[in-house]
Amino acid sequence: MPISPSTHPTVRDVRDVSPGRDALEGAACPCGPTRRQLLRGTGAAAGAIAGVGVLAACAEQKPTPQEAAASAGAAGAGTVVVALADVPVGGAVAAKVGGQDVLVTQPTQGEVHAFSAICTHAGCTVAPGEGELLCPCHQSRYALTDAAVLGGPAPEPLPAIQVEVSGEDVVLA
């Protein structure tokens, strides 16, 4: 009768002995890759695919500030941009026109202006600030009246979009 680990407590099965198991993990097995090798390879492949997706998103072409302003203006005269009551006096509000981000300002009561919300420095989206327009990416600041550069790395003002007040609304002119 052959001696086996189940019948004799002092006999160890060599298949259960694993002193070099970690060292042999990278060795080729005639039966194919180990489960651990397969999972590592799958994880690496998933990471590579995710990285390609991120790079593709980064490479997406954004319109220039001038193109965005022209596109917004192309929505046509009379297109409602925002209700006048939504634009604070001495401030601004963000809106969308023709799929483009715009900023509508009201420096003084009844005086309205609109500008592309794409920063002329790096293409970030400019937002309403305290008495000015502010780019959150690199802190470029723009004036409410003409979007002139007040500070930061922006090289030029935000492009204007022609608007006027019509009744209760700010509309494209």
mmCIF file with all atom_site columns, C-alpha atoms in Angstrom:
data_model
loop_
_atom_site.group_PDB
_atom_site.id
_atom_site.type_symbol
_atom_site.label_atom_id
_atom_site.label_alt_id
_atom_site.label_comp_id
_atom_site.label_asym_id
_atom_site.label_entity_id
_atom_site.label_seq_id
_atom_site.pdbx_PDB_ins_code
_atom_site.Cartn_x
_atom_site.Cartn_y
_atom_site.Cartn_z
_atom_site.occupancy
_atom_site.B_iso_or_equiv
_atom_site.pdbx_formal_charge
_atom_site.auth_seq_id
_atom_site.auth_comp_id
_atom_site.auth_asym_id
_atom_site.auth_atom_id
_atom_site.pdbx_PDB_model_num
ATOM 1   C CA . MET A 1 1   ? 0.000   0.000  0.000   1.00 0.00 ? 1   MET A CA 1
ATOM 2   C CA . PRO A 1 2   ? 1.481   3.347  -0.988  1.00 0.00 ? 2   PRO A CA 1
ATOM 3   C CA . ILE A 1 3   ? 2.008   5.967  1.682   1.00 0.00 ? 3   ILE A CA 1
ATOM 4   C CA . SER A 1 4   ? 0.096   9.212  1.134   1.00 0.00 ? 4   SER A CA 1
ATOM 5   C CA . PRO A 1 5   ? -0.154  12.433 3.151   1.00 0.00 ? 5   PRO A CA 1
ATOM 6   C CA . SER A 1 6   ? -3.705  11.566 4.137   1.00 0.00 ? 6   SER A CA 1
ATOM 7   C CA . THR A 1 7   ? -2.707  8.174  5.576   1.00 0.00 ? 7   THR A CA 1
ATOM 8   C CA . HIS A 1 8   ? 0.613   9.089  7.124   1.00 0.00 ? 8   HIS A CA 1
ATOM 9   C CA . PRO A 1 9   ? 0.990   12.389 9.053   1.00 0.00 ? 9   PRO A CA 1
ATOM 10  C CA . THR A 1 10  ? 4.787   12.572 8.702   1.00 0.00 ? 10  THR A CA 1
ATOM 11  C CA . VAL A 1 11  ? 4.800   12.326 4.913   1.00 0.00 ? 11  VAL A CA 1
ATOM 12  C CA . ARG A 1 12  ? 4.349   15.638 3.116   1.00 0.00 ? 12  ARG A CA 1
ATOM 13  C CA . ASP A 1 13  ? 3.094   15.914 -0.413  1.00 0.00 ? 13  ASP A CA 1
ATOM 14  C CA . VAL A 1 14  ? 5.692   17.798 -2.468  1.00 0.00 ? 14  VAL A CA 1
ATOM 15  C CA . ARG A 1 15  ? 2.911   19.582 -4.338  1.00 0.00 ? 15  ARG A CA 1
ATOM 16  C CA . ASP A 1 16  ? 2.000   21.407 -1.114  1.00 0.00 ? 16  ASP A CA 1
ATOM 17  C CA . VAL A 1 17  ? 5.570   22.528 -0.427  1.00 0.00 ? 17  VAL A CA 1
ATOM 18  C CA . SER A 1 18  ? 6.016   26.014 -1.807  1.00 0.00 ? 18  SER A CA 1
ATOM 19  C CA . PRO A 1 19  ? 9.402   27.434 -0.737  1.00 0.00 ? 19  PRO A CA 1
ATOM 20  C CA . GLY A 1 20  ? 10.118  28.798 -4.210  1.00 0.00 ? 20  GLY A CA 1
ATOM 21  C CA . ARG A 1 21  ? 6.545   29.496 -5.251  1.00 0.00 ? 21  ARG A CA 1
ATOM 22  C CA . ASP A 1 22  ? 7.009   33.281 -5.504  1.00 0.00 ? 22  ASP A CA 1
ATOM 23  C CA . ALA A 1 23  ? 10.324  32.822 -7.317  1.00 0.00 ? 23  ALA A CA 1
ATOM 24  C CA . LEU A 1 24  ? 8.711   30.522 -9.862  1.00 0.00 ? 24  LEU A CA 1
ATOM 25  C CA . GLU A 1 25  ? 5.707   32.757 -10.418 1.00 0.00 ? 25  GLU A CA 1
ATOM 26  C CA . GLY A 1 26  ? 7.212   34.435 -13.442 1.00 0.00 ? 26  GLY A CA 1
ATOM 27  C CA . ALA A 1 27  ? 8.434   31.157 -14.932 1.00 0.00 ? 27  ALA A CA 1
ATOM 28  C CA . ALA A 1 28  ? 6.671   29.796 -17.949 1.00 0.00 ? 28  ALA A CA 1
ATOM 29  C CA . CYS A 1 29  ? 4.325   26.967 -17.283 1.00 0.00 ? 29  CYS A CA 1
ATOM 30  C CA . PRO A 1 30  ? 3.744   24.412 -20.028 1.00 0.00 ? 30  PRO A CA 1
ATOM 31  C CA . CYS A 1 31  ? 0.040   24.625 -19.225 1.00 0.00 ? 31  CYS A CA 1
ATOM 32  C CA . GLY A 1 32  ? -0.162  28.409 -19.905 1.00 0.00 ? 32  GLY A CA 1
ATOM 33  C CA . PRO A 1 33  ? -0.127  31.543 -17.723 1.00 0.00 ? 33  PRO A CA 1
ATOM 34  C CA . THR A 1 34  ? -1.081  31.368 -14.076 1.00 0.00 ? 34  THR A CA 1
ATOM 35  C CA . ARG A 1 35  ? -4.248  32.988 -12.847 1.00 0.00 ? 35  ARG A CA 1
ATOM 36  C CA . ARG A 1 36  ? -2.179  35.736 -11.172 1.00 0.00 ? 36  ARG A CA 1
ATOM 37  C CA . GLN A 1 37  ? -0.261  36.433 -14.395 1.00 0.00 ? 37  GLN A CA 1
ATOM 38  C CA . LEU A 1 38  ? -3.520  36.588 -16.325 1.00 0.00 ? 38  LEU A CA 1
ATOM 39  C CA . LEU A 1 39  ? -5.072  39.026 -13.849 1.00 0.00 ? 39  LEU A CA 1
ATOM 40  C CA . ARG A 1 40  ? -1.968  41.241 -13.915 1.00 0.00 ? 40  ARG A CA 1
ATOM 41  C CA . GLY A 1 41  ? -2.026  41.289 -17.703 1.00 0.00 ? 41  GLY A CA 1
ATOM 42  C CA . THR A 1 42  ? -5.736  42.126 -17.762 1.00 0.00 ? 42  THR A CA 1
ATOM 43  C CA . GLY A 1 43  ? -5.204  44.970 -15.290 1.00 0.00 ? 43  GLY A CA 1
ATOM 44  C CA . ALA A 1 44  ? -2.356  46.398 -17.355 1.00 0.00 ? 44  ALA A CA 1
ATOM 45  C CA . ALA A 1 45  ? -4.447  46.232 -20.528 1.00 0.00 ? 45  ALA A CA 1
ATOM 46  C CA . ALA A 1 46  ? -7.392  47.962 -18.825 1.00 0.00 ? 46  ALA A CA 1
ATOM 47  C CA . GLY A 1 47  ? -5.075  50.702 -17.584 1.00 0.00 ? 47  GLY A CA 1
ATOM 48  C CA . ALA A 1 48  ? -3.659  51.239 -21.058 1.00 0.00 ? 48  ALA A CA 1
ATOM 49  C CA . ILE A 1 49  ? -7.144  51.499 -22.575 1.00 0.00 ? 49  ILE A CA 1
ATOM 50  C CA . ALA A 1 50  ? -8.212  54.009 -19.909 1.00 0.00 ? 50  ALA A CA 1
ATOM 51  C CA . GLY A 1 51  ? -5.080  56.065 -20.576 1.00 0.00 ? 51  GLY A CA 1
ATOM 52  C CA . VAL A 1 52  ? -5.841  56.217 -24.291 1.00 0.00 ? 52  VAL A CA 1
ATOM 53  C CA . GLY A 1 53  ? -9.365  57.447 -23.481 1.00 0.00 ? 53  GLY A CA 1
ATOM 54  C CA . VAL A 1 54  ? -8.016  60.220 -21.259 1.00 0.00 ? 54  VAL A CA 1
ATOM 55  C CA . LEU A 1 55  ? -5.536  61.321 -23.914 1.00 0.00 ? 55  LEU A CA 1
ATOM 56  C CA . ALA A 1 56  ? -8.266  61.371 -26.545 1.00 0.00 ? 56  ALA A CA 1
ATOM 57  C CA . ALA A 1 57  ? -10.408 63.582 -24.303 1.00 0.00 ? 57  ALA A CA 1
ATOM 58  C CA . CYS A 1 58  ? -7.467  65.940 -23.753 1.00 0.00 ? 58  CYS A CA 1
ATOM 59  C CA . ALA A 1 59  ? -6.909  66.185 -27.493 1.00 0.00 ? 59  ALA A CA 1
ATOM 60  C CA . GLU A 1 60  ? -10.513 67.265 -28.113 1.00 0.00 ? 60  GLU A CA 1
ATOM 61  C CA . GLN A 1 61  ? -10.536 70.496 -30.081 1.00 0.00 ? 61  GLN A CA 1
ATOM 62  C CA . LYS A 1 62  ? -12.182 73.422 -28.293 1.00 0.00 ? 62  LYS A CA 1
ATOM 63  C CA . PRO A 1 63  ? -13.249 76.507 -30.185 1.00 0.00 ? 63  PRO A CA 1
ATOM 64  C CA . THR A 1 64  ? -11.176 79.646 -29.797 1.00 0.00 ? 64  THR A CA 1
ATOM 65  C CA . PRO A 1 65  ? -12.810 82.500 -27.884 1.00 0.00 ? 65  PRO A CA 1
ATOM 66  C CA . GLN A 1 66  ? -13.458 84.256 -31.207 1.00 0.00 ? 66  GLN A CA 1
ATOM 67  C CA . GLU A 1 67  ? -15.047 81.156 -32.765 1.00 0.00 ? 67  GLU A CA 1
ATOM 68  C CA . ALA A 1 68  ? -17.239 80.657 -29.698 1.00 0.00 ? 68  ALA A CA 1
ATOM 69  C CA . ALA A 1 69  ? -18.411 84.296 -29.814 1.00 0.00 ? 69  ALA A CA 1
ATOM 70  C CA . ALA A 1 70  ? -19.183 84.026 -33.535 1.00 0.00 ? 70  ALA A CA 1
ATOM 71  C CA . SER A 1 71  ? -21.058 80.761 -32.986 1.00 0.00 ? 71  SER A CA 1
ATOM 72  C CA . ALA A 1 72  ? -23.131 82.255 -30.160 1.00 0.00 ? 72  ALA A CA 1
ATOM 73  C CA . GLY A 1 73  ? -23.914 85.339 -32.241 1.00 0.00 ? 73  GLY A CA 1
ATOM 74  C CA . ALA A 1 74  ? -24.980 83.133 -35.147 1.00 0.00 ? 74  ALA A CA 1
ATOM 75  C CA . ALA A 1 75  ? -27.987 81.968 -33.091 1.00 0.00 ? 75  ALA A CA 1
ATOM 76  C CA . GLY A 1 76  ? -29.703 85.025 -34.589 1.00 0.00 ? 76  GLY A CA 1
ATOM 77  C CA . ALA A 1 77  ? -30.959 88.431 -33.559 1.00 0.00 ? 77  ALA A CA 1
ATOM 78  C CA . GLY A 1 78  ? -33.743 88.311 -31.016 1.00 0.00 ? 78  GLY A CA 1
ATOM 79  C CA . THR A 1 79  ? -32.560 85.039 -29.460 1.00 0.00 ? 79  THR A CA 1
ATOM 80  C CA . VAL A 1 80  ? -33.090 85.295 -25.707 1.00 0.00 ? 80  VAL A CA 1
ATOM 81  C CA . VAL A 1 81  ? -29.812 84.978 -23.818 1.00 0.00 ? 81  VAL A CA 1
ATOM 82  C CA . VAL A 1 82  ? -31.074 85.494 -20.258 1.00 0.00 ? 82  VAL A CA 1
ATOM 83  C CA . ALA A 1 83  ? -33.754 87.376 -18.339 1.00 0.00 ? 83  ALA A CA 1
ATOM 84  C CA . LEU A 1 84  ? -32.547 90.860 -17.407 1.00 0.00 ? 84  LEU A CA 1
ATOM 85  C CA . ALA A 1 85  ? -33.679 90.268 -13.810 1.00 0.00 ? 85  ALA A CA 1
ATOM 86  C CA . ASP A 1 86  ? -31.171 87.380 -13.566 1.00 0.00 ? 86  ASP A CA 1
ATOM 87  C CA . VAL A 1 87  ? -28.196 89.651 -14.265 1.00 0.00 ? 87  VAL A CA 1
ATOM 88  C CA . PRO A 1 88  ? -27.061 91.415 -11.078 1.00 0.00 ? 88  PRO A CA 1
ATOM 89  C CA . VAL A 1 89  ? -26.236 95.122 -11.333 1.00 0.00 ? 89  VAL A CA 1
ATOM 90  C CA . GLY A 1 90  ? -22.469 95.401 -10.915 1.00 0.00 ? 90  GLY A CA 1
ATOM 91  C CA . GLY A 1 91  ? -22.060 91.718 -11.731 1.00 0.00 ? 91  GLY A CA 1
ATOM 92  C CA . ALA A 1 92  ? -22.509 88.985 -14.290 1.00 0.00 ? 92  ALA A CA 1
ATOM 93  C CA . VAL A 1 93  ? -24.261 85.708 -14.984 1.00 0.00 ? 93  VAL A CA 1
ATOM 94  C CA . ALA A 1 94  ? -23.184 82.679 -17.019 1.00 0.00 ? 94  ALA A CA 1
ATOM 95  C CA . ALA A 1 95  ? -25.451 81.425 -19.812 1.00 0.00 ? 95  ALA A CA 1
ATOM 96  C CA . LYS A 1 96  ? -25.405 79.299 -22.969 1.00 0.00 ? 96  LYS A CA 1
ATOM 97  C CA . VAL A 1 97  ? -26.248 80.562 -26.446 1.00 0.00 ? 97  VAL A CA 1
ATOM 98  C CA . GLY A 1 98  ? -26.027 78.378 -29.517 1.00 0.00 ? 98  GLY A CA 1
ATOM 99  C CA . GLY A 1 99  ? -24.292 75.741 -27.389 1.00 0.00 ? 99  GLY A CA 1
ATOM 100 C CA . GLN A 1 100 ? -21.565 78.195 -26.350 1.00 0.00 ? 100 GLN A CA 1
ATOM 101 C CA . ASP A 1 101 ? -20.766 79.422 -22.840 1.00 0.00 ? 101 ASP A CA 1
ATOM 102 C CA . VAL A 1 102 ? -21.261 83.172 -22.535 1.00 0.00 ? 102 VAL A CA 1
ATOM 103 C CA . LEU A 1 103 ? -21.176 85.775 -19.789 1.00 0.00 ? 103 LEU A CA 1
ATOM 104 C CA . VAL A 1 104 ? -23.759 88.557 -19.572 1.00 0.00 ? 104 VAL A CA 1
ATOM 105 C CA . THR A 1 105 ? -22.762 91.575 -17.499 1.00 0.00 ? 105 THR A CA 1
ATOM 106 C CA . GLN A 1 106 ? -24.668 94.579 -16.148 1.00 0.00 ? 106 GLN A CA 1
ATOM 107 C CA . PRO A 1 107 ? -22.069 97.088 -14.907 1.00 0.00 ? 107 PRO A CA 1
ATOM 108 C CA . THR A 1 108 ? -24.779 99.693 -14.243 1.00 0.00 ? 108 THR A CA 1
ATOM 109 C CA . GLN A 1 109 ? -28.598 99.499 -14.232 1.00 0.00 ? 109 GLN A CA 1
ATOM 110 C CA . GLY A 1 110 ? -29.816 98.732 -17.785 1.00 0.00 ? 110 GLY A CA 1
ATOM 111 C CA . GLU A 1 111 ? -26.334 98.593 -19.368 1.00 0.00 ? 111 GLU A CA 1
ATOM 112 C CA . VAL A 1 112 ? -25.748 95.032 -20.603 1.00 0.00 ? 112 VAL A CA 1
ATOM 113 C CA . HIS A 1 113 ? -22.877 93.335 -22.380 1.00 0.00 ? 113 HIS A CA 1
ATOM 114 C CA . ALA A 1 114 ? -22.138 89.750 -23.387 1.00 0.00 ? 114 ALA A CA 1
ATOM 115 C CA . PHE A 1 115 ? -18.822 88.017 -23.947 1.00 0.00 ? 115 PHE A CA 1
ATOM 116 C CA . SER A 1 116 ? -17.484 84.595 -24.813 1.00 0.00 ? 116 SER A CA 1
ATOM 117 C CA . ALA A 1 117 ? -16.723 82.721 -21.594 1.00 0.00 ? 117 ALA A CA 1
ATOM 118 C CA . ILE A 1 118 ? -13.592 81.104 -23.068 1.00 0.00 ? 118 ILE A CA 1
ATOM 119 C CA . CYS A 1 119 ? -10.427 82.554 -21.554 1.00 0.00 ? 119 CYS A CA 1
ATOM 120 C CA . THR A 1 120 ? -8.035  84.060 -24.081 1.00 0.00 ? 120 THR A CA 1
ATOM 121 C CA . HIS A 1 121 ? -5.096  82.590 -22.159 1.00 0.00 ? 121 HIS A CA 1
ATOM 122 C CA . ALA A 1 122 ? -5.644  78.823 -21.997 1.00 0.00 ? 122 ALA A CA 1
ATOM 123 C CA . GLY A 1 123 ? -9.249  78.218 -23.031 1.00 0.00 ? 123 GLY A CA 1
ATOM 124 C CA . CYS A 1 124 ? -10.683 77.632 -19.546 1.00 0.00 ? 124 CYS A CA 1
ATOM 125 C CA . THR A 1 125 ? -14.250 78.702 -18.787 1.00 0.00 ? 125 THR A CA 1
ATOM 126 C CA . VAL A 1 126 ? -14.391 82.172 -17.252 1.00 0.00 ? 126 VAL A CA 1
ATOM 127 C CA . ALA A 1 127 ? -16.970 82.712 -14.504 1.00 0.00 ? 127 ALA A CA 1
ATOM 128 C CA . PRO A 1 128 ? -18.677 85.674 -12.859 1.00 0.00 ? 128 PRO A CA 1
ATOM 129 C CA . GLY A 1 129 ? -16.585 87.071 -10.011 1.00 0.00 ? 129 GLY A CA 1
ATOM 130 C CA . GLU A 1 130 ? -17.018 89.869 -7.481  1.00 0.00 ? 130 GLU A CA 1
ATOM 131 C CA . GLY A 1 131 ? -17.422 92.923 -9.740  1.00 0.00 ? 131 GLY A CA 1
ATOM 132 C CA . GLU A 1 132 ? -15.355 91.289 -12.503 1.00 0.00 ? 132 GLU A CA 1
ATOM 133 C CA . LEU A 1 133 ? -15.054 88.166 -14.634 1.00 0.00 ? 133 LEU A CA 1
ATOM 134 C CA . LEU A 1 134 ? -12.588 85.578 -13.323 1.00 0.00 ? 134 LEU A CA 1
ATOM 135 C CA . CYS A 1 135 ? -10.819 82.637 -14.915 1.00 0.00 ? 135 CYS A CA 1
ATOM 136 C CA . PRO A 1 136 ? -10.401 79.924 -12.268 1.00 0.00 ? 136 PRO A CA 1
ATOM 137 C CA . CYS A 1 137 ? -7.469  78.234 -14.029 1.00 0.00 ? 137 CYS A CA 1
ATOM 138 C CA . HIS A 1 138 ? -4.806  80.942 -13.924 1.00 0.00 ? 138 HIS A CA 1
ATOM 139 C CA . GLN A 1 139 ? -6.632  83.864 -12.297 1.00 0.00 ? 139 GLN A CA 1
ATOM 140 C CA . SER A 1 140 ? -6.996  86.082 -15.341 1.00 0.00 ? 140 SER A CA 1
ATOM 141 C CA . ARG A 1 141 ? -9.462  88.868 -14.547 1.00 0.00 ? 141 ARG A CA 1
ATOM 142 C CA . TYR A 1 142 ? -11.658 90.787 -16.967 1.00 0.00 ? 142 TYR A CA 1
ATOM 143 C CA . ALA A 1 143 ? -13.701 94.018 -16.690 1.00 0.00 ? 143 ALA A CA 1
ATOM 144 C CA . LEU A 1 144 ? -17.509 93.884 -16.703 1.00 0.00 ? 144 LEU A CA 1
ATOM 145 C CA . THR A 1 145 ? -17.910 96.721 -19.244 1.00 0.00 ? 145 THR A CA 1
ATOM 146 C CA . ASP A 1 146 ? -15.612 95.634 -22.065 1.00 0.00 ? 146 ASP A CA 1
ATOM 147 C CA . ALA A 1 147 ? -13.926 92.411 -20.840 1.00 0.00 ? 147 ALA A CA 1
ATOM 148 C CA . ALA A 1 148 ? -10.569 94.206 -20.860 1.00 0.00 ? 148 ALA A CA 1
ATOM 149 C CA . VAL A 1 149 ? -7.818  92.280 -19.077 1.00 0.00 ? 149 VAL A CA 1
ATOM 150 C CA . LEU A 1 150 ? -7.476  93.531 -15.488 1.00 0.00 ? 150 LEU A CA 1
ATOM 151 C CA . GLY A 1 151 ? -4.788  91.052 -14.485 1.00 0.00 ? 151 GLY A CA 1
ATOM 152 C CA . GLY A 1 152 ? -3.342  87.608 -14.994 1.00 0.00 ? 152 GLY A CA 1
ATOM 153 C CA . PRO A 1 153 ? -1.785  85.959 -18.015 1.00 0.00 ? 153 PRO A CA 1
ATOM 154 C CA . ALA A 1 154 ? -4.661  86.572 -20.475 1.00 0.00 ? 154 ALA A CA 1
ATOM 155 C CA . PRO A 1 155 ? -3.228  88.319 -23.544 1.00 0.00 ? 155 PRO A CA 1
ATOM 156 C CA . GLU A 1 156 ? -6.412  90.027 -24.761 1.00 0.00 ? 156 GLU A CA 1
ATOM 157 C CA . PRO A 1 157 ? -10.024 90.813 -23.799 1.00 0.00 ? 157 PRO A CA 1
ATOM 158 C CA . LEU A 1 158 ? -12.842 88.318 -24.128 1.00 0.00 ? 158 LEU A CA 1
ATOM 159 C CA . PRO A 1 159 ? -14.604 88.658 -27.498 1.00 0.00 ? 159 PRO A CA 1
ATOM 160 C CA . ALA A 1 160 ? -17.865 90.605 -27.332 1.00 0.00 ? 160 ALA A CA 1
ATOM 161 C CA . ILE A 1 161 ? -21.254 89.301 -28.428 1.00 0.00 ? 161 ILE A CA 1
ATOM 162 C CA . GLN A 1 162 ? -23.771 91.959 -29.445 1.00 0.00 ? 162 GLN A CA 1
ATOM 163 C CA . VAL A 1 163 ? -26.791 92.045 -27.136 1.00 0.00 ? 163 VAL A CA 1
ATOM 164 C CA . GLU A 1 164 ? -29.555 94.444 -26.166 1.00 0.00 ? 164 GLU A CA 1
ATOM 165 C CA . VAL A 1 165 ? -32.437 94.648 -23.732 1.00 0.00 ? 165 VAL A CA 1
ATOM 166 C CA . SER A 1 166 ? -35.804 93.736 -25.223 1.00 0.00 ? 166 SER A CA 1
ATOM 167 C CA . GLY A 1 167 ? -38.634 93.953 -22.724 1.00 0.00 ? 167 GLY A CA 1
ATOM 168 C CA . GLU A 1 168 ? -37.662 91.764 -19.765 1.00 0.00 ? 168 GLU A CA 1
ATOM 169 C CA . ASP A 1 169 ? -34.859 89.897 -21.583 1.00 0.00 ? 169 ASP A CA 1
ATOM 170 C CA . VAL A 1 170 ? -31.308 90.301 -22.803 1.00 0.00 ? 170 VAL A CA 1
ATOM 171 C CA . VAL A 1 171 ? -31.359 89.182 -26.464 1.00 0.00 ? 171 VAL A CA 1
ATOM 172 C CA . LEU A 1 172 ? -28.858 88.889 -29.293 1.00 0.00 ? 172 LEU A CA 1
ATOM 173 C CA . ALA A 1 173 ? -28.733 92.101 -31.336 1.00 0.00 ? 173 ALA A CA 1
#
